[in-house]
PDB file of C-alpha atoms in Angstrom:
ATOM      1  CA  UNK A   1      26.124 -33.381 114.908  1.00 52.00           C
ATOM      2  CA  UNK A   2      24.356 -36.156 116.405  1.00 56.00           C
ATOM      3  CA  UNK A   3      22.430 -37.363 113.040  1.00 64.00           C
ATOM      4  CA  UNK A   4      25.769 -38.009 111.274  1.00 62.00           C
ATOM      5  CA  UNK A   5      27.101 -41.295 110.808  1.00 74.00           C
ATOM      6  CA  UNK A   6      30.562 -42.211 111.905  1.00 73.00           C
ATOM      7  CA  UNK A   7      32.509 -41.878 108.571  1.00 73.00           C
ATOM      8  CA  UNK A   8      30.807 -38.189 107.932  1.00 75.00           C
ATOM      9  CA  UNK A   9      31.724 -37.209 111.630  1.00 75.00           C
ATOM     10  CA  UNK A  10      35.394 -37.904 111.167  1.00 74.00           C
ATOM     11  CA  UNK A  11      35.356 -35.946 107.852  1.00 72.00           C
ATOM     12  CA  UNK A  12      34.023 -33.203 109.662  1.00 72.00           C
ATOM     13  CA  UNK A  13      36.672 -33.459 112.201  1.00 74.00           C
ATOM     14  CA  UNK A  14      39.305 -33.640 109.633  1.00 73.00           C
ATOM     15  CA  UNK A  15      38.078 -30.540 107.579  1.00 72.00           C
ATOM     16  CA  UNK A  16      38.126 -28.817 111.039  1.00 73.00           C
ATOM     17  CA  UNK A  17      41.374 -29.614 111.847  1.00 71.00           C
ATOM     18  CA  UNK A  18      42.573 -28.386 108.466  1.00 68.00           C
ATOM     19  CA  UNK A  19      42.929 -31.864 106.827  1.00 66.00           C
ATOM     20  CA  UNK A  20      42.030 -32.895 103.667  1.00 63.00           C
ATOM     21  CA  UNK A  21      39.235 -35.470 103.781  1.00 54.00           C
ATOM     22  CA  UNK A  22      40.290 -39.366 102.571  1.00 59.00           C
ATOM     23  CA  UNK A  23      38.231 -40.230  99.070  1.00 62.00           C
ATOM     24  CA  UNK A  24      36.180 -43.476  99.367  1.00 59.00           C
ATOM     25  CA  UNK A  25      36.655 -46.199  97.318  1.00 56.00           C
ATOM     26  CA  UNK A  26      34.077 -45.838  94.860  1.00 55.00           C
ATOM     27  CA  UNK A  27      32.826 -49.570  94.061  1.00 56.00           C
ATOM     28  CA  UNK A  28      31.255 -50.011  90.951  1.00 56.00           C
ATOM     29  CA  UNK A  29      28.713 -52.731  91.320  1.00 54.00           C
ATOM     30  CA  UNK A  30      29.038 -56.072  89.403  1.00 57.00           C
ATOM     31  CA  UNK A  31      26.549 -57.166  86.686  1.00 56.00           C
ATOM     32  CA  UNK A  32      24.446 -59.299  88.944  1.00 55.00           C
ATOM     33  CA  UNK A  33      24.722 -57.020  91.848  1.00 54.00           C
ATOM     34  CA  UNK A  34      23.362 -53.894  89.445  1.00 53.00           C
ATOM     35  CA  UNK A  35      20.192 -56.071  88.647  1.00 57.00           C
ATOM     36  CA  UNK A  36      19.255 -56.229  92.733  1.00 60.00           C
ATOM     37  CA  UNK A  37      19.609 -52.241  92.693  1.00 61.00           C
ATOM     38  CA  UNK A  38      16.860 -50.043  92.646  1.00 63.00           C
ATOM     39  CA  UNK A  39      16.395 -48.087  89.497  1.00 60.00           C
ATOM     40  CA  UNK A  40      17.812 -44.882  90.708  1.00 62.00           C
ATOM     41  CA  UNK A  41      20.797 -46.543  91.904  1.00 61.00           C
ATOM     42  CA  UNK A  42      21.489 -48.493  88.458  1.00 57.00           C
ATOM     43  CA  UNK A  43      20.531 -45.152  86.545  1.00 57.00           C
ATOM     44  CA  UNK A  44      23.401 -43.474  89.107  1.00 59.00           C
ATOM     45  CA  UNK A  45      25.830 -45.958  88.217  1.00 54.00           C
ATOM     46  CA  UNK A  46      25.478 -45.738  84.746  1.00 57.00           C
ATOM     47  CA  UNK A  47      26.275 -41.845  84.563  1.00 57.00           C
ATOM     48  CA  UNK A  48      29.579 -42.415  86.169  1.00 55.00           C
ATOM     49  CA  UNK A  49      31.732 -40.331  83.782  1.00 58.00           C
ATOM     50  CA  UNK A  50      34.351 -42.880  82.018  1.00 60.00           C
ATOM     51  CA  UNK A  51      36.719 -41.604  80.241  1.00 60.00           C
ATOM     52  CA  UNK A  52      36.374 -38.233  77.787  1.00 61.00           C
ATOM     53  CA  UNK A  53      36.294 -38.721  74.298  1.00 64.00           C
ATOM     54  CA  UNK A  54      37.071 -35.952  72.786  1.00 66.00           C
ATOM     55  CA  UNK A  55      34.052 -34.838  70.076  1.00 66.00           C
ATOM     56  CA  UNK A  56      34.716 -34.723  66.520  1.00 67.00           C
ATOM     57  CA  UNK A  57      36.543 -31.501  65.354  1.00 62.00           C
ATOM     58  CA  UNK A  58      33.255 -29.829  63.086  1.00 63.00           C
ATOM     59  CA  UNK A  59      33.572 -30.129  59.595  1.00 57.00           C
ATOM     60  CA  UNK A  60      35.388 -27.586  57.696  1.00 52.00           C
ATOM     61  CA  UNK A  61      33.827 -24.862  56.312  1.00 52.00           C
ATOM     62  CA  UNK A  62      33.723 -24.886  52.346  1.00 58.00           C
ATOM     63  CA  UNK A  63      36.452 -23.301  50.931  1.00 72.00           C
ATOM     64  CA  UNK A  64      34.685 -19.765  49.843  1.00 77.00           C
ATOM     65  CA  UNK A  65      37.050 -18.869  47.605  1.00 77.00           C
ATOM     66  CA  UNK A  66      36.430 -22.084  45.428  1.00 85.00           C
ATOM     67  CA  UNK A  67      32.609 -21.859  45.505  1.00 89.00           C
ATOM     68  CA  UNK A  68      33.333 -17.869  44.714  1.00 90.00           C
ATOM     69  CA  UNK A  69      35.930 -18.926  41.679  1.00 91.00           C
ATOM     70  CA  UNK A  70      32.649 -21.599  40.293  1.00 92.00           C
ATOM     71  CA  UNK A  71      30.348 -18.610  40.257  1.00 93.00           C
ATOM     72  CA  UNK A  72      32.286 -16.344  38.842  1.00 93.00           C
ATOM     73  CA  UNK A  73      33.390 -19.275  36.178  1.00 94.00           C
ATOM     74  CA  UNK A  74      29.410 -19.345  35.702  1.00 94.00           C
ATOM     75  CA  UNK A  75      28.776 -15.680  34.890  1.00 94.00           C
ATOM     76  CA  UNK A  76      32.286 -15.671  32.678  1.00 93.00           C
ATOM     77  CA  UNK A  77      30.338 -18.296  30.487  1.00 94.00           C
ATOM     78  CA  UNK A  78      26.983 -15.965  30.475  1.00 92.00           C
ATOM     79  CA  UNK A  79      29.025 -13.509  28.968  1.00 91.00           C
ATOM     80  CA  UNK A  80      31.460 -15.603  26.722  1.00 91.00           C
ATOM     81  CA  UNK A  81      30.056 -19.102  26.253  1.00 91.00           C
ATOM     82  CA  UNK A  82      32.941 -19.936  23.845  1.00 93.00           C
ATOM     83  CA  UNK A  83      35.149 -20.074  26.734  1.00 92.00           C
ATOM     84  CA  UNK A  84      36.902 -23.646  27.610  1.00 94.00           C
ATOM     85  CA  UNK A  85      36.394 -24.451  30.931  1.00 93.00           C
ATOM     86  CA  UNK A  86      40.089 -24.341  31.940  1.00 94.00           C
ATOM     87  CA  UNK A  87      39.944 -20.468  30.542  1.00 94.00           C
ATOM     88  CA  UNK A  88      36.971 -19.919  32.748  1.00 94.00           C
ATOM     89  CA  UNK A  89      38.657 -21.117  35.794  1.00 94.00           C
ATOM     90  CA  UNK A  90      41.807 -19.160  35.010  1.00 94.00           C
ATOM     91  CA  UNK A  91      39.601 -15.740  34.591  1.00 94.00           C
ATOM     92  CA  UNK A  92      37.385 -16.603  37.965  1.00 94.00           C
ATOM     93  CA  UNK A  93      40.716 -17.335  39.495  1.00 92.00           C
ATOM     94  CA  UNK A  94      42.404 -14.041  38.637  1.00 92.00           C
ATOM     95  CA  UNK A  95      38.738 -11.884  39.457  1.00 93.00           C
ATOM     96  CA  UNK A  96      38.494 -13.543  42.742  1.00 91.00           C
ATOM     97  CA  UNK A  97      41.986 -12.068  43.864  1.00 90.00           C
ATOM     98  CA  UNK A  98      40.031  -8.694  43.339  1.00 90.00           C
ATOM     99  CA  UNK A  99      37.864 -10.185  46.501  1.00 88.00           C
ATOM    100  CA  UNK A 100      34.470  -9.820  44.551  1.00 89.00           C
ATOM    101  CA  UNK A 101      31.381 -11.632  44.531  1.00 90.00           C
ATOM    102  CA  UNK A 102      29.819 -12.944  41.059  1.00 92.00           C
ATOM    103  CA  UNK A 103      27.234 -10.528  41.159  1.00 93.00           C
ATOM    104  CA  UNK A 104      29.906  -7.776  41.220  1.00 94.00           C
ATOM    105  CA  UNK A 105      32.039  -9.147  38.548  1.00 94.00           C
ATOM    106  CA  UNK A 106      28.500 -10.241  36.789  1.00 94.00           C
ATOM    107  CA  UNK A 107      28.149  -5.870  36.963  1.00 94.00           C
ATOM    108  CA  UNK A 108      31.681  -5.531  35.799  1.00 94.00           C
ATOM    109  CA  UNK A 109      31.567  -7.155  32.850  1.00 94.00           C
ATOM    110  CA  UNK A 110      28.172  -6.071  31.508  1.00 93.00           C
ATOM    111  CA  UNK A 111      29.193  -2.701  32.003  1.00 92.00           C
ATOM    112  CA  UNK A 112      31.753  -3.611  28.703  1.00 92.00           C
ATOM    113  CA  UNK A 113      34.846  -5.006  30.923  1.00 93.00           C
ATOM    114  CA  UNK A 114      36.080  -7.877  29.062  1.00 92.00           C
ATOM    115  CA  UNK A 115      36.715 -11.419  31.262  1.00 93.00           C
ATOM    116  CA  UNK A 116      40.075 -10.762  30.977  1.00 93.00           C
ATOM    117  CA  UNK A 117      40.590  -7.289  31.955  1.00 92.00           C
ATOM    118  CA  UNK A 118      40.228  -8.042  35.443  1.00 93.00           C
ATOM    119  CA  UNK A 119      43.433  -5.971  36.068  1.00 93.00           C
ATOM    120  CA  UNK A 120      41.385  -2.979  34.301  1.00 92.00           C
ATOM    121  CA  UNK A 121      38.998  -3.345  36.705  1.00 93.00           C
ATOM    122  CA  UNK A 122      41.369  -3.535  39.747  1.00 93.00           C
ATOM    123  CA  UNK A 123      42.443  -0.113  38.388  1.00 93.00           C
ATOM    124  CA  UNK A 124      39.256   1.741  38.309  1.00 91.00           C
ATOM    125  CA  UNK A 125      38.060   0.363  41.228  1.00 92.00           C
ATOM    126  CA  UNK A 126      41.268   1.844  43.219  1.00 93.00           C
ATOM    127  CA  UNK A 127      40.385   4.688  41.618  1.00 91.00           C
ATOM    128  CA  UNK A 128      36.833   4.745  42.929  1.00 90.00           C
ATOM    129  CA  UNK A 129      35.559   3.785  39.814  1.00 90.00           C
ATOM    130  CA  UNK A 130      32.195   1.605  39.479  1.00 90.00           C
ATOM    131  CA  UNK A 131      30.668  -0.626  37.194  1.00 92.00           C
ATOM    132  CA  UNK A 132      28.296   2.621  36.640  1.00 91.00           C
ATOM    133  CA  UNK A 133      30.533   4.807  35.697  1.00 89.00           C
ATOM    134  CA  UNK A 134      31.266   2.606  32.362  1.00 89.00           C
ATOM    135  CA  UNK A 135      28.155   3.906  30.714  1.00 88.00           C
ATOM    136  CA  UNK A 136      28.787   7.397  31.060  1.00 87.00           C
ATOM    137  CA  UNK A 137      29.898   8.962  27.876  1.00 88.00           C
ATOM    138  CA  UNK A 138      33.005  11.574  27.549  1.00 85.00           C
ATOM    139  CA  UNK A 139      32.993  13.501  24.586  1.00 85.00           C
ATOM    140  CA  UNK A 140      30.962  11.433  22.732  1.00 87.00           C
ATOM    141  CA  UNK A 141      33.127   7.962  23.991  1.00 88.00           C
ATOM    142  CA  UNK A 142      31.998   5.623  26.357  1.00 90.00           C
ATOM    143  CA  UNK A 143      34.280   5.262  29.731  1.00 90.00           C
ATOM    144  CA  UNK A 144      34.723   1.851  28.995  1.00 90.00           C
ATOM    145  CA  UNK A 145      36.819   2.527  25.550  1.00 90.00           C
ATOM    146  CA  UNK A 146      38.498   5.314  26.399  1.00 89.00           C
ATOM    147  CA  UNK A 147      40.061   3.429  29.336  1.00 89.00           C
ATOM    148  CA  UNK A 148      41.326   0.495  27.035  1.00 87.00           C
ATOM    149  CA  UNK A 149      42.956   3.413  24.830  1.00 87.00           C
ATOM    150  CA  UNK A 150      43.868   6.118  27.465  1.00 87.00           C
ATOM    151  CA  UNK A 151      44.552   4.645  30.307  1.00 87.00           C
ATOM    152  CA  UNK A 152      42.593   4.883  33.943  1.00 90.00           C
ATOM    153  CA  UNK A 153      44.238   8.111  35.037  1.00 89.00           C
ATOM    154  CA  UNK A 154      43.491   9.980  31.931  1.00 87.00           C
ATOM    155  CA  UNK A 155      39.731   9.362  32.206  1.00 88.00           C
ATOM    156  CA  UNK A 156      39.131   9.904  35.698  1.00 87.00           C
ATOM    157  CA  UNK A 157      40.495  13.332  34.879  1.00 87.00           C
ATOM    158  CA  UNK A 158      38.434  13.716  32.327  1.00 86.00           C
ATOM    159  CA  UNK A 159      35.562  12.791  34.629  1.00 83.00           C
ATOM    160  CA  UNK A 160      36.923  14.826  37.081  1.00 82.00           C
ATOM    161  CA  UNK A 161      37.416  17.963  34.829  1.00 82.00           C
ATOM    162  CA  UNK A 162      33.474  17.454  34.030  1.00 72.00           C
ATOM    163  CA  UNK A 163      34.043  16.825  30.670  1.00 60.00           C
ATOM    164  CA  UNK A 164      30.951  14.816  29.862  1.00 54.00           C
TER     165      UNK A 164
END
């Protein structure tokens, strides 16, 4: 106890007692009395924390479904270039509610789905349909007629039945 100076001592003695120690006055150092500091001392002063700014809230992300309703407006003119754009972005609107990417739709509408039977294709897919199963031929009949002219339900029976 004998190498501490007075002012540490009687913080010491405080803490002992159970009292909370008095704060300093922390002087911050003029402009001509920083240049007669030693470079530590100046480099100490000058990482006093001032006040928090908060940082800039991060940019926000880009809106996916937009960028998914542009791709999808893309592959809907692959398929149907006579398309206005305003008919595109209607079409890419309604397929993005399905929650698919523009490769899937892209599948969907090679398989023979036309751009605007996107509620067809809601149907078979919640009937575990797939892009695939389009192709297949019942009776003679692609899938992807007879479900503009029968209905979902009547040819997943048919598939089901093993009709093909």
């Amino acid at each position: 106890m004998e190498d501490l100076d007075a002012v540490e001592q009687a913080m010491l003695a405080n803490l002992l007692d159970g009292r909370r120690p008095r704060r300093r006055s922390s002087e911050t150092p003029t402009r001509s009395n920083r240049q007669h500091q030693p470079p530590q001392q100046r480099r100490q002063a000058q990482s006093v924390p001032r006040a928090v700014i908060p940082a800039p809230a991060p940019a926000a992300a880009p809106n996916r479904d937009a960028t998914r309703v542009l791709d999808i407006g893309r592959v809907i003119k692959q398929i149907d270039p006579r398309t206005t754009p305003e008919q595109r972005h209607a079409m890419a609107t309604s397929w993005t509610q399905l929650d698919l990417t523009a490769a899937q739709v892209l599948a969907w509408l090679t398989a023979g789905i036309l751009p605007t039977e996107y509620k067809l294709a809601a149907a078979c897919l919640e009937r575990g349909l797939t892009p695939q199963d389009m192709k297949t031929r019942l009776e003679g009949v692609r899938v992807v007629e007879r479900l503009r002219s029968e209905g979902v339900d009547g040819v997943v029976a048919l598939l089901r039945s093993g009709a093909a």
